[in-house]
Short mmCIF file of C-alpha atoms and ligand atoms in Angstrom, two decimals:
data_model
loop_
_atom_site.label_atom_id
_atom_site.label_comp_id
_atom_site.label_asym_id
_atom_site.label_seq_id
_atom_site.Cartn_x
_atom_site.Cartn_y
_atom_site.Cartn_z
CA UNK A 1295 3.37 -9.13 -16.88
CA UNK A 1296 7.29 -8.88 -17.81
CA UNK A 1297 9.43 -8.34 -14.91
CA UNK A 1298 11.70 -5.57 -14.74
CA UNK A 1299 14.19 -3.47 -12.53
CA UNK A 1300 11.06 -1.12 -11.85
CA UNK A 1301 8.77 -4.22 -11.07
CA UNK A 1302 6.25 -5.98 -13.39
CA UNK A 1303 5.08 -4.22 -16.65
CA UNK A 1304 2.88 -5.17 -18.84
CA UNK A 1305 4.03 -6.63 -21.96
CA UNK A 1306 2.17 -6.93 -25.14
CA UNK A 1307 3.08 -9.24 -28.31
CA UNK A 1308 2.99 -7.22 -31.56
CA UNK A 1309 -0.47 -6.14 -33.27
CA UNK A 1310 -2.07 -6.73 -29.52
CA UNK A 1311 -5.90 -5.67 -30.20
CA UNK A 1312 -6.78 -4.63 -26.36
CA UNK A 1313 -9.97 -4.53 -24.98
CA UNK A 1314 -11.46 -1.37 -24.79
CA UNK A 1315 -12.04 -2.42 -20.69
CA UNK A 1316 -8.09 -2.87 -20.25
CA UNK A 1317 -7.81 1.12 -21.18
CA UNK A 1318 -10.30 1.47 -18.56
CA UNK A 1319 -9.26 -0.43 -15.77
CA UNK A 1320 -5.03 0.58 -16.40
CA UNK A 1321 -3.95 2.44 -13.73
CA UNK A 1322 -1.17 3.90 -15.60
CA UNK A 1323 -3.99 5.90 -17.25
CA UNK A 1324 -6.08 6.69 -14.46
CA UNK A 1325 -9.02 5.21 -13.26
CA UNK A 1326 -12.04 7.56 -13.04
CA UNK A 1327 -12.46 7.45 -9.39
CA UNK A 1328 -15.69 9.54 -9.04
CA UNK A 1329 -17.39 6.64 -11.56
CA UNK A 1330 -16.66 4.16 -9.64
CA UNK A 1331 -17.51 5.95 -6.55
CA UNK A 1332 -20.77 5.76 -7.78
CA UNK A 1333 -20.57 2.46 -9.59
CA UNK A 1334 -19.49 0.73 -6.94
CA UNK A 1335 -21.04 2.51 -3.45
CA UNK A 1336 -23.94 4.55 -5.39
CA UNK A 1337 -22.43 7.93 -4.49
CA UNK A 1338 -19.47 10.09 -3.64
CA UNK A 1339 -17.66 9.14 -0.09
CA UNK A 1340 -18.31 10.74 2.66
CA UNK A 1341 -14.79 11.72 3.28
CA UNK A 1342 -12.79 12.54 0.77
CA UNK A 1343 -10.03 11.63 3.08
CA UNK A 1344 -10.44 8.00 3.41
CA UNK A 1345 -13.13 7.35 1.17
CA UNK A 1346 -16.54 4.71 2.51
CA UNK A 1347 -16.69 4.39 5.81
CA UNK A 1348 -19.01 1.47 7.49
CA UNK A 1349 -16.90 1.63 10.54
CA UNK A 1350 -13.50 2.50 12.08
CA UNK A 1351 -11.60 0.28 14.60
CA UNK A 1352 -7.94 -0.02 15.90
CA UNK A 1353 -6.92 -3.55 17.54
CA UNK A 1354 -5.37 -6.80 16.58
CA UNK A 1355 -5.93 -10.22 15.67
CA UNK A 1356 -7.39 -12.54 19.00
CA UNK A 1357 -4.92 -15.39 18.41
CA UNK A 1358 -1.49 -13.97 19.67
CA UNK A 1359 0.44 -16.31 17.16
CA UNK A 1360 -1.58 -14.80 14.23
CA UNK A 1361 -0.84 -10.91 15.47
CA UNK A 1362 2.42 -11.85 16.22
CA UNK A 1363 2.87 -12.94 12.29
CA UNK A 1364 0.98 -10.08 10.86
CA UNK A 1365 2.53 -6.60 9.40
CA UNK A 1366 0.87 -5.12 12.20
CA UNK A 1367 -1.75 -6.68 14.24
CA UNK A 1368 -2.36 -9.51 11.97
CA UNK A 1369 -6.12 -8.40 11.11
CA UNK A 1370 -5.73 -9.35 7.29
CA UNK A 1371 -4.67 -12.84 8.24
CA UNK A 1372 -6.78 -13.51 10.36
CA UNK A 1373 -9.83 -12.42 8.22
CA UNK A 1374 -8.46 -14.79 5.43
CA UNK A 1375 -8.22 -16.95 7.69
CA UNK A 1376 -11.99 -16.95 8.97
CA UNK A 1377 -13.39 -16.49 5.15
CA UNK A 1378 -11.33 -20.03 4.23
CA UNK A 1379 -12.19 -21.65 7.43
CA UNK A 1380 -16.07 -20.78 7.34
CA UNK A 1381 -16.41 -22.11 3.87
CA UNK A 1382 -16.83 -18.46 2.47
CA UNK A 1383 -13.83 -18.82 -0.15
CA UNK A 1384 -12.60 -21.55 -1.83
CA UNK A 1385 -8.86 -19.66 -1.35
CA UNK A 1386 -7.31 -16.52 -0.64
CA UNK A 1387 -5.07 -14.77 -3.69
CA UNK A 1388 -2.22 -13.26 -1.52
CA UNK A 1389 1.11 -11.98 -1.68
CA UNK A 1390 4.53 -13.67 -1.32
CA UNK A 1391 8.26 -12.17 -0.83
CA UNK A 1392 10.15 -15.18 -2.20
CA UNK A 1393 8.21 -16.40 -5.18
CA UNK A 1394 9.63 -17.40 -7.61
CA UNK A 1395 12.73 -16.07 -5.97
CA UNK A 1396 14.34 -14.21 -2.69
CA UNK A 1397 14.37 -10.88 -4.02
CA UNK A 1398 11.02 -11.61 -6.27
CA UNK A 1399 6.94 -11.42 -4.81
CA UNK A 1400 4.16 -12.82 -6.51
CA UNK A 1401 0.46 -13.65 -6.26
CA UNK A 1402 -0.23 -16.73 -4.90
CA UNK A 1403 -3.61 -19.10 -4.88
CA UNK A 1404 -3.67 -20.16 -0.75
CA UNK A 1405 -5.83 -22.55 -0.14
CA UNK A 1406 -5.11 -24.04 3.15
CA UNK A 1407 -4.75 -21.84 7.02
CA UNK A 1408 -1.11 -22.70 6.52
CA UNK A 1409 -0.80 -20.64 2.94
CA UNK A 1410 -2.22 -18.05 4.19
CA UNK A 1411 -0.46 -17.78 7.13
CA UNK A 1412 2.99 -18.27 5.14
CA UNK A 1413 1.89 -14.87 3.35
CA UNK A 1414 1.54 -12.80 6.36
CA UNK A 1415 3.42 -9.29 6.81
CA UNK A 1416 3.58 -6.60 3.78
CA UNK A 1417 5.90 -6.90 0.88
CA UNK A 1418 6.64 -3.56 -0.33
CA UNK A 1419 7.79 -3.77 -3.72
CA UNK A 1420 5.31 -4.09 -6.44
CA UNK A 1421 3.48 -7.54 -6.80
CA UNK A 1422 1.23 -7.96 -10.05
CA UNK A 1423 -1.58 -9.15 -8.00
CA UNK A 1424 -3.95 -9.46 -10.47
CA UNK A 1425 -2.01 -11.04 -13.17
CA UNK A 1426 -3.34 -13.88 -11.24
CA UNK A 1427 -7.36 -13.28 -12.74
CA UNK A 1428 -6.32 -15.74 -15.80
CA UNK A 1429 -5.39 -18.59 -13.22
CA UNK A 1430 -8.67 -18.69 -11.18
CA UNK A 1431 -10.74 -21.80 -11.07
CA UNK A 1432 -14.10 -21.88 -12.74
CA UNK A 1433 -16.55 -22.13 -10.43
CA UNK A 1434 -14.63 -21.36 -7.27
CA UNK A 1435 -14.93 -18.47 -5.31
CA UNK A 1436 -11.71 -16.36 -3.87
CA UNK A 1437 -10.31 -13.23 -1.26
CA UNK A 1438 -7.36 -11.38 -2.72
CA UNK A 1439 -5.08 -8.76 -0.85
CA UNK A 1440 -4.78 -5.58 -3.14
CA UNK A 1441 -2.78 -2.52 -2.99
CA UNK A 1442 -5.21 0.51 -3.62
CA UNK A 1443 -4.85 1.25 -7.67
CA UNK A 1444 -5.06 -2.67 -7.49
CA UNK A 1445 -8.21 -2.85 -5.90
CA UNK A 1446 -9.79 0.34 -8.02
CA UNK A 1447 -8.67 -1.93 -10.97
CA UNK A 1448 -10.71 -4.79 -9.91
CA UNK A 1449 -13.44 -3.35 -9.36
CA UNK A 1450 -13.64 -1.69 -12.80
CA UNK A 1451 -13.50 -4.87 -14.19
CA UNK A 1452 -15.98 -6.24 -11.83
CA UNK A 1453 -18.48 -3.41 -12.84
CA UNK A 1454 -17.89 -3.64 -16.76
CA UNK A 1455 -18.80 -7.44 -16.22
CA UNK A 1456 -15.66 -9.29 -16.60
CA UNK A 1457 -15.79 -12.78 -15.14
CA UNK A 1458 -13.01 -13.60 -13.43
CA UNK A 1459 -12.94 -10.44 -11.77
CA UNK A 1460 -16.34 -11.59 -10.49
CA UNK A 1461 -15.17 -14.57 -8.65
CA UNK A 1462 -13.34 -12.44 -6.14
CA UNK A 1463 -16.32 -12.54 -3.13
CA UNK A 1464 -13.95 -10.15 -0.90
CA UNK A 1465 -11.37 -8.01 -1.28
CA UNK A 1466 -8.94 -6.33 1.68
CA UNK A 1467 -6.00 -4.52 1.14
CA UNK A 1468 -3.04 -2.45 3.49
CA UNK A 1469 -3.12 1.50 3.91
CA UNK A 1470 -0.45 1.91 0.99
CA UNK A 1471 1.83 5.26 1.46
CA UNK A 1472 4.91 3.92 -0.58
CA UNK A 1473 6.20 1.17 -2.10
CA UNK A 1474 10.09 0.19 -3.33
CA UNK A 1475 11.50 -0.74 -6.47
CA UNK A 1476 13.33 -4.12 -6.37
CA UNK A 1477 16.71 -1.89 -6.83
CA UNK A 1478 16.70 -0.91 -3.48
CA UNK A 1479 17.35 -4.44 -2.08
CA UNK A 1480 20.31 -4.77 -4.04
CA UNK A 1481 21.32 -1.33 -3.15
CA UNK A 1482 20.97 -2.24 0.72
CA UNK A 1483 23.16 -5.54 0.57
CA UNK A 1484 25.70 -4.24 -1.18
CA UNK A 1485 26.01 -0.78 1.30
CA UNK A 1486 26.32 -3.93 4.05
CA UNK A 1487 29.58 -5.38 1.76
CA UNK A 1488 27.68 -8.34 0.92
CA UNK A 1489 29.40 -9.53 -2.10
CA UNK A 1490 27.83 -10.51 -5.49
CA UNK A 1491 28.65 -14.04 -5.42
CA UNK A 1492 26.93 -14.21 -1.97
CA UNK A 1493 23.24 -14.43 -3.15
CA UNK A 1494 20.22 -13.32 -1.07
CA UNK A 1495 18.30 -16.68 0.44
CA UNK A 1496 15.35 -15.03 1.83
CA UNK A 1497 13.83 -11.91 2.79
CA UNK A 1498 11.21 -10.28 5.35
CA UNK A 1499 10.00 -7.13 5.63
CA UNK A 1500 8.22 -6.82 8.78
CA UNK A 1501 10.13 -9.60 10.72
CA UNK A 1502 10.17 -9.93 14.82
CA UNK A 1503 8.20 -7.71 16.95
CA UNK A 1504 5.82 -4.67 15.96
CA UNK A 1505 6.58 -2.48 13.77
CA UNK A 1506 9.42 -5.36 13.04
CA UNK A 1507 12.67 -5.06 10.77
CA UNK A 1508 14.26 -5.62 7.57
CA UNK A 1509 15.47 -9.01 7.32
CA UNK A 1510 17.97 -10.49 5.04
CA UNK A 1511 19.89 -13.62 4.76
CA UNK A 1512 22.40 -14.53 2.42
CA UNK A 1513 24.40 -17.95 1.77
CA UNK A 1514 27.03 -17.46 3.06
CA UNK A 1515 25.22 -17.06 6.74
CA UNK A 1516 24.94 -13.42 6.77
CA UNK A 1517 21.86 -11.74 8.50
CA UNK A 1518 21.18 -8.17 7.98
CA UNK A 1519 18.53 -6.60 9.72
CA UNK A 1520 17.12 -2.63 10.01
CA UNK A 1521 14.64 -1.53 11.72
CA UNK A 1522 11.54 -0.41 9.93
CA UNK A 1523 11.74 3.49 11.09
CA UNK A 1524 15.60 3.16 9.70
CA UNK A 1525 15.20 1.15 6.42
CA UNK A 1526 12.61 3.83 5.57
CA UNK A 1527 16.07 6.11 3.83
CA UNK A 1528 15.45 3.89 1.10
CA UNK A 1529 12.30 5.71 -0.24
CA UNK A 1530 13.54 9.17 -1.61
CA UNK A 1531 16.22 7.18 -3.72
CA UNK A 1532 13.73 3.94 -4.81
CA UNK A 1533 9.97 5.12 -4.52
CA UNK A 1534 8.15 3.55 -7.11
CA UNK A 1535 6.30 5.71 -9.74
CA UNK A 1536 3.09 4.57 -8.90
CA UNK A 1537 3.12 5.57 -5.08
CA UNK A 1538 4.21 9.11 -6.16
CA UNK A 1539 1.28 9.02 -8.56
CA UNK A 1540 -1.82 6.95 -6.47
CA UNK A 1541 -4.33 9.75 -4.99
CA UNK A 1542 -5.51 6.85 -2.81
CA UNK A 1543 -4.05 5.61 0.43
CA UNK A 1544 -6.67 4.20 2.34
CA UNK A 1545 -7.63 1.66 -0.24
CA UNK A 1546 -10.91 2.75 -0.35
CA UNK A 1547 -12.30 0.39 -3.15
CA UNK A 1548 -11.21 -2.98 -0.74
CA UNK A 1549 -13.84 -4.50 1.58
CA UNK A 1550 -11.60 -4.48 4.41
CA UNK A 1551 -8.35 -2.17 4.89
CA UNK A 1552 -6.09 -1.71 7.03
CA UNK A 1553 -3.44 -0.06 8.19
CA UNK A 1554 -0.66 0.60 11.15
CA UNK A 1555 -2.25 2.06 14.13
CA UNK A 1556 0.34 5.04 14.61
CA UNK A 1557 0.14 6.01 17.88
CA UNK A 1558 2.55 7.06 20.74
CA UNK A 1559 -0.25 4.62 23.43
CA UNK A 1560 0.07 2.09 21.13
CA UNK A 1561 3.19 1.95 19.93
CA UNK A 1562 4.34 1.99 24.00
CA UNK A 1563 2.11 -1.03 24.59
CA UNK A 1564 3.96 -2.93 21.31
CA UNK A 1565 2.31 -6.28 20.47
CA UNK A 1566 0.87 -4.73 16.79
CA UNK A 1567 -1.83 -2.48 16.18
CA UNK A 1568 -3.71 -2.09 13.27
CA UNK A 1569 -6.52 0.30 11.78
CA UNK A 1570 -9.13 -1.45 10.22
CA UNK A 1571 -11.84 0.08 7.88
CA UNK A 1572 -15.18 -2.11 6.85
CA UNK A 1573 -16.39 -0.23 3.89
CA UNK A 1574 -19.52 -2.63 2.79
CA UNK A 1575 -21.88 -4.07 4.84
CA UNK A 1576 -20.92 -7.97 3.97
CA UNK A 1577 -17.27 -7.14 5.65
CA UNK A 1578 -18.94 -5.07 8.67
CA UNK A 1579 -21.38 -8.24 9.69
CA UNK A 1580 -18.19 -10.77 9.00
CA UNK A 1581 -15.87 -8.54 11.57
CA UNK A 1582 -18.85 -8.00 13.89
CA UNK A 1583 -19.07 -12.42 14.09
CA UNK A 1584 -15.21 -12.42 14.77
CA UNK A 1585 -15.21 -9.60 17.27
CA UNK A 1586 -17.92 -11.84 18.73
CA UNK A 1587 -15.83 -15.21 18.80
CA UNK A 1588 -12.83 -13.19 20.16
CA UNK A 1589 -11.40 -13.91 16.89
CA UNK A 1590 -10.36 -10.37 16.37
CA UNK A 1591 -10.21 -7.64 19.12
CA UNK A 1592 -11.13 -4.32 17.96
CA UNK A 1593 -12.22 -1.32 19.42
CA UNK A 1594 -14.84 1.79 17.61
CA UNK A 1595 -13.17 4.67 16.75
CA UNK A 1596 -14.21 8.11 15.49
CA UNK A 1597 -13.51 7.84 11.71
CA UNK A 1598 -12.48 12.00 11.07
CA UNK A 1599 -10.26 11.33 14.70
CA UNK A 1600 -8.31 8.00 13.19
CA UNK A 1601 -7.45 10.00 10.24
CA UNK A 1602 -4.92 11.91 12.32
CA UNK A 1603 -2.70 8.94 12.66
CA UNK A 1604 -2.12 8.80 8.79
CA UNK A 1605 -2.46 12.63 8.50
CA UNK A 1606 1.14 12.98 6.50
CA UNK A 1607 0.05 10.12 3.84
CA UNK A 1608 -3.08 11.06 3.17
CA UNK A 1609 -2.05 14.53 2.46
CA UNK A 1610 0.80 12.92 0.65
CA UNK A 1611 -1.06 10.96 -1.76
CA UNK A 1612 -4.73 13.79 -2.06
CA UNK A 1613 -2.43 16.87 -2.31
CA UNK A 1614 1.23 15.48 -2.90
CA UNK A 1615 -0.36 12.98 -5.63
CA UNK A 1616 -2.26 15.20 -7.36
CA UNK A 1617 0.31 18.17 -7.75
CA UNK A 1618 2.78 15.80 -9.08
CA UNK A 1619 0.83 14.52 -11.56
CA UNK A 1620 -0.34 18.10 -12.72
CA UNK A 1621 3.49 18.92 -12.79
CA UNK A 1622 4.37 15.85 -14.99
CA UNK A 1623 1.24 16.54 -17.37
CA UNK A 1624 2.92 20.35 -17.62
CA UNK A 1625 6.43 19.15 -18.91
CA UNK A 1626 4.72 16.76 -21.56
CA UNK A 1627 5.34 13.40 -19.47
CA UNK A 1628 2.40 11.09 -18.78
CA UNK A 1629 0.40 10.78 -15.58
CA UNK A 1630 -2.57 9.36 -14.36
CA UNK A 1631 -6.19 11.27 -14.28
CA UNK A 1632 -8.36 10.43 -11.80
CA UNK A 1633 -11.41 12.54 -12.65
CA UNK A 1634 -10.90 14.66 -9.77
CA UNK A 1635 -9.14 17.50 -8.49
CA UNK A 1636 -8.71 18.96 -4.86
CA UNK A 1637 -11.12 21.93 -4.37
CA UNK A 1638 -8.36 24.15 -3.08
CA UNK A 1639 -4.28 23.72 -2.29
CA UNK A 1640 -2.51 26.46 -0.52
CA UNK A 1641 0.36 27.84 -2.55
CA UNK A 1642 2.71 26.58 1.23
CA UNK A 1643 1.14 23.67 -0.09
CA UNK A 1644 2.73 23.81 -3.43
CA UNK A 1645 6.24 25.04 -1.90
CA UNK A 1646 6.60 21.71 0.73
CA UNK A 1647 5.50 19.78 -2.48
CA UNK A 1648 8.51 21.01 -4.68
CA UNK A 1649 10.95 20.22 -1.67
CA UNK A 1650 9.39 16.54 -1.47
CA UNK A 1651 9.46 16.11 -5.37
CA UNK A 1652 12.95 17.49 -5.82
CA UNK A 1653 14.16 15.13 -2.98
CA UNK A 1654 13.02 12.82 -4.90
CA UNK A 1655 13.90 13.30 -8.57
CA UNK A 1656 17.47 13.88 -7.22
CA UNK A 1657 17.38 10.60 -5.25
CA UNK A 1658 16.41 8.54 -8.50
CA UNK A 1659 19.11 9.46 -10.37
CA UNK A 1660 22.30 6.91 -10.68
CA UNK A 1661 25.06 9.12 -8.96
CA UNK A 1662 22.52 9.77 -5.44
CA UNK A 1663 21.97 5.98 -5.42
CA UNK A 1664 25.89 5.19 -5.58
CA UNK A 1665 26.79 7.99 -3.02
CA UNK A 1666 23.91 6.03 -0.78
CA UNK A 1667 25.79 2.85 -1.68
CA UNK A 1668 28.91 4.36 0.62
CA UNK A 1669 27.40 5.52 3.67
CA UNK A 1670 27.09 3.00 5.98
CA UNK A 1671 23.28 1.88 7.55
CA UNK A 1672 24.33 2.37 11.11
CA UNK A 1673 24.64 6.05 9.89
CA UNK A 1674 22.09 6.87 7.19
CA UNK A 1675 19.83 5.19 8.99
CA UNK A 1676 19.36 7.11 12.11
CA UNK A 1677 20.21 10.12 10.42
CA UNK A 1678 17.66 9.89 7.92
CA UNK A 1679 15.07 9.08 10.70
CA UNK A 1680 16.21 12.28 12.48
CA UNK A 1681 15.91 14.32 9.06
CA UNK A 1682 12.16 12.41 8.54
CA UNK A 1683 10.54 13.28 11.73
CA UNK A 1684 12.50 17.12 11.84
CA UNK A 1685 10.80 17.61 8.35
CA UNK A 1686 7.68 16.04 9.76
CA UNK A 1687 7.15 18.44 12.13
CA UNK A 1688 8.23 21.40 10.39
CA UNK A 1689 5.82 20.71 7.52
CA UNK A 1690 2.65 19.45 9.53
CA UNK A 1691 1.32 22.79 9.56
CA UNK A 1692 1.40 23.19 6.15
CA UNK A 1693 0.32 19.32 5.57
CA UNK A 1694 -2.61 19.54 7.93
CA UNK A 1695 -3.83 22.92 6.90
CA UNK A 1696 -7.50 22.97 5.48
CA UNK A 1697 -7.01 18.71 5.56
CA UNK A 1698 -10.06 18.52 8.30
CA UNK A 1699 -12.56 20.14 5.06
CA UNK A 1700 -10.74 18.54 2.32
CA UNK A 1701 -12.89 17.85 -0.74
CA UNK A 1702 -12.74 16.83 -4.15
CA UNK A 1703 -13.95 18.66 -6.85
CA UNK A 1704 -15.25 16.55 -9.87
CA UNK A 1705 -14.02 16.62 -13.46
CA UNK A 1706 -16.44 17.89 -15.92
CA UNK A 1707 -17.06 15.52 -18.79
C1 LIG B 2644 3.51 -1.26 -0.19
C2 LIG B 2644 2.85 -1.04 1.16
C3 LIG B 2644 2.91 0.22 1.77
C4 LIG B 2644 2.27 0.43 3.00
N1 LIG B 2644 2.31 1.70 3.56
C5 LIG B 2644 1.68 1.92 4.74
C6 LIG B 2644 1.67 3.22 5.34
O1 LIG B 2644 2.26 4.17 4.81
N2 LIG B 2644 1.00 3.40 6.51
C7 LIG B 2644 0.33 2.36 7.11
O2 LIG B 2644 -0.30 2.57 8.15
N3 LIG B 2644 0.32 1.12 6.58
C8 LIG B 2644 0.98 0.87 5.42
N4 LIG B 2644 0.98 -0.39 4.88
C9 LIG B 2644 0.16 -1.42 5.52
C10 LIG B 2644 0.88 -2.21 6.59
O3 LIG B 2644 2.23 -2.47 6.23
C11 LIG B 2644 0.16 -3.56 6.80
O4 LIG B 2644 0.12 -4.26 5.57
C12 LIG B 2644 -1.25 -3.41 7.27
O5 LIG B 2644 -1.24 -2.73 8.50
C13 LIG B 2644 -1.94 -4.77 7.44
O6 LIG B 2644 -1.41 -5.40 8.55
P1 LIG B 2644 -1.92 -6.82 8.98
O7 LIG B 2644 -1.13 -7.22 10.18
O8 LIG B 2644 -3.40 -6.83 9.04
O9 LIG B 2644 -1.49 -7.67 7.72
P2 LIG B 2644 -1.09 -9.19 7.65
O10 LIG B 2644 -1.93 -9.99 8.56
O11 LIG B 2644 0.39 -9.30 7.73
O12 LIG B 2644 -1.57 -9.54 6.16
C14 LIG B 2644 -1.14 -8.80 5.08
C15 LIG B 2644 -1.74 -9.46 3.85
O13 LIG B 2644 -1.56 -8.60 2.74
C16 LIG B 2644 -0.87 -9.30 1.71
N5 LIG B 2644 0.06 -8.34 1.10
C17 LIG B 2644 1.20 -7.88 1.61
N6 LIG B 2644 1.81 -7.05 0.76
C18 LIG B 2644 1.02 -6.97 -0.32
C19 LIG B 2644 1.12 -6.28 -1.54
N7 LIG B 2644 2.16 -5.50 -1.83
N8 LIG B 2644 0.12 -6.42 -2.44
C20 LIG B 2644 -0.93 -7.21 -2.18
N9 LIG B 2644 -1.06 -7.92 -1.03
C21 LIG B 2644 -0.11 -7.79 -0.11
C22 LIG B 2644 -0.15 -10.44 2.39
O14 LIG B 2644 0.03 -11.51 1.49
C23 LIG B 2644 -1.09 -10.78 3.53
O15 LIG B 2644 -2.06 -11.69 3.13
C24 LIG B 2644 1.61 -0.64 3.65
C25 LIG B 2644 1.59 -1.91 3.05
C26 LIG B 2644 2.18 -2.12 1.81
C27 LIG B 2644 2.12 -3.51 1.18
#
């Protein structure tokens, strides 16, 4: 994988003879999701929603130092954590900000509590996760943290045999609504009038207390820090391609995902909540032991009911996804086929979609992201988070509608 101002891409040397199974398993083309529904859980989900559901929980990780390092409440880490420690894995493949460089994330092989730990919190601009398959140790046995066309990936290529693919015992991945192209970090220091000869020296997503802040420090000394809710501007003018094109936000081909646990009792208690979804019954009877030891402290909840906390992203990615990619198909550019198309989408539907889209396309272009460059944080910020939740609630009605019997209807062959 090559890097590149929109994040890794894959780069081939001339007269490259592909395996047919790379076509397959390339999310750029589309993996057929009803396939591996059934290669993978034997049937189509139950929800088209969300996708497998063992069970549903909300709660956090036991040990407050491991919650209070996590994205949210810490659950992923502290599930590596128990798979390394129990003798499970041989190492967890895991994401770092940093690596090779501040303003660069990779893959990395963690193979001790204090690796894994070092990778807490999400990075959220694209990491080539599994460019990491070719480095795996014979013989050994591994996690990995995947984002959701990530994890569908894998598992194609665990289900067409390939071998590393098959050393990965467990996979667990975040709720994924939208990711950032690396752009935007450079965009956001320089709207702070951090010069060019000052470089970034590191760089945290999620730091401090739930939901946590950007933070950035630079050579010179300088700290810059946003809060999550305010940093989120940065989306309509850096959203990467492939979280405008995913149809899948739960993750639902991980063993384990989670997600922030939205929700106005929560989020008044602080501390870090998370949503966490077992989806095979390996990852179900591995939480149940933890919940046990007090290693993680989770509570049952009703899996349509939990929905409603991620209500706008799932309809952004089921809906939202698939229009967009029907509109790019439409005006000859190339977008991903899942194999599946919702069964109905209100033409209100269709209207909020070409707001969103046009917000969007307008916000990519060079001149939006230099106007953005001018207007300080302190102001975009809030105002932006004003304009967010305003459209929020003016759209839910629309976003919601006939979300509760959302279903897929299945490609023909
Ligand atoms: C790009 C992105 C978008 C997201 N969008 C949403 C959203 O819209 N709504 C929502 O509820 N939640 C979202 N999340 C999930 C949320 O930010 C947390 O990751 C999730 O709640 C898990 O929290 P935790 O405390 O259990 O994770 P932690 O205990 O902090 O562990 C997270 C683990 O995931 C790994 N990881 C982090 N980023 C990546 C990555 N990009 N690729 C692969 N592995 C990674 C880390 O290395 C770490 O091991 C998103 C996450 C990402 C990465």
């Amino acid at each position: 994988m090559g890097r590149t101002a929109t994040g890794p891409k894959p780069a081939f040397a001339p007269g490259t003879a592909l395996p047919e199974l790379a076509w397959e398993a390339c999310p750029g083309k589309g993996i057929d999701y009803p396939q591996l529904y059934l290669d993978h859980y034997g049937r189509m989900p139950d929800s088209w929603l969300v996708g497998h559901i063992v069970a549903t929980r909300t709660g956090y990780a036991g040990d407050p130092s491991v919650r209070a390092c996590g994205a949210s409440g810490g659950v992923t880490t502290a599930v590596l954590l128990h798979l390394l420690q129990s003798g499970r894995i041989d190492a967890a493949i895991v994401a770092r900000q940093g690596v090779p460089a501040p303003l660069e994330a990779s893959p990395v092989i963690a193979s001790t509590a204090e690796e894994i730990l070092d990778a807490a919190q999400s990075v959220y601009i694209p990491v080539a996760m599994l460019d990491i398959l070719s480095r795996l140790e014979p013989g050994k046995r591994y996690a990995i943290t995947l984002v959701p066309e990530q994890a569908a990936a894998l598992r194609r290529l665990q289900h067409s045999g390939h071998p590393q693919a098959q050393q990965i015992d467990y996979v667990l991945g975040p709720y994924t609504g939208t990711a950032l192209y690396p752009a935007a970090i450079d965009s956001f220091v320089r709207a702070h009038g951090v010069a060019k000869d000052d470089p970034v020296t590191s760089l945290e997503w999620r730091a401090g207390e739930w939901p946590g802040y950007l933070e950035i420090k630079t050579q010179s000394g300088k700290v810059l820090r946003s809060k999550k809710v305010y940093y989120n501007f940065l989306i309509p003018f850096f959203v990467t391609r492939a979280s405008l094109q995913s149809m899948d936000f739960a993750n639902e081909f991980c063993d384990l995902s989670v997600g922030d646990a939205w929700s106005p009792a929560f989020e008044a208690q602080g501390g870090g909540h998370s949503v966490v979804v077992t989806r095979s019954a390996k990852m179900e009877a591995l939480v149940e032991e933890m919940i046990a030891a007090g290693a993680l402290v989770l509570e049952r909840e009703d899996d349509l009911k939990a929905t409603e906390m991620h209500g706008h992203m799932i309809d952004f990615k089921k809906r939202g996804g698939f229009i967009r990619n029907q509109w790019r198909r439409k005006i000859g550019l190339a977008a991903p086929d899942y194999g599946m198309a919702p069964a109905t989408i209100p033409p209100s539907r269709k209207m909020a979609e070409l707001v969103i889209s046009t917000l969007f396309v307008i916000g990519s272009t060079a001149p939006a992201r230099f106007v953005l460059r001018q207007i300080p944080e302190s102001v975009i910020g809030p105002v932006f988070n004003k304009l967010r939740l305003s459209w929020k609630k003016a759209s839910k009605p629309t976003k919601r509608k006939g979300l509760a019997d959302f279903r897929m209807i299945v490609d023909e062959e």
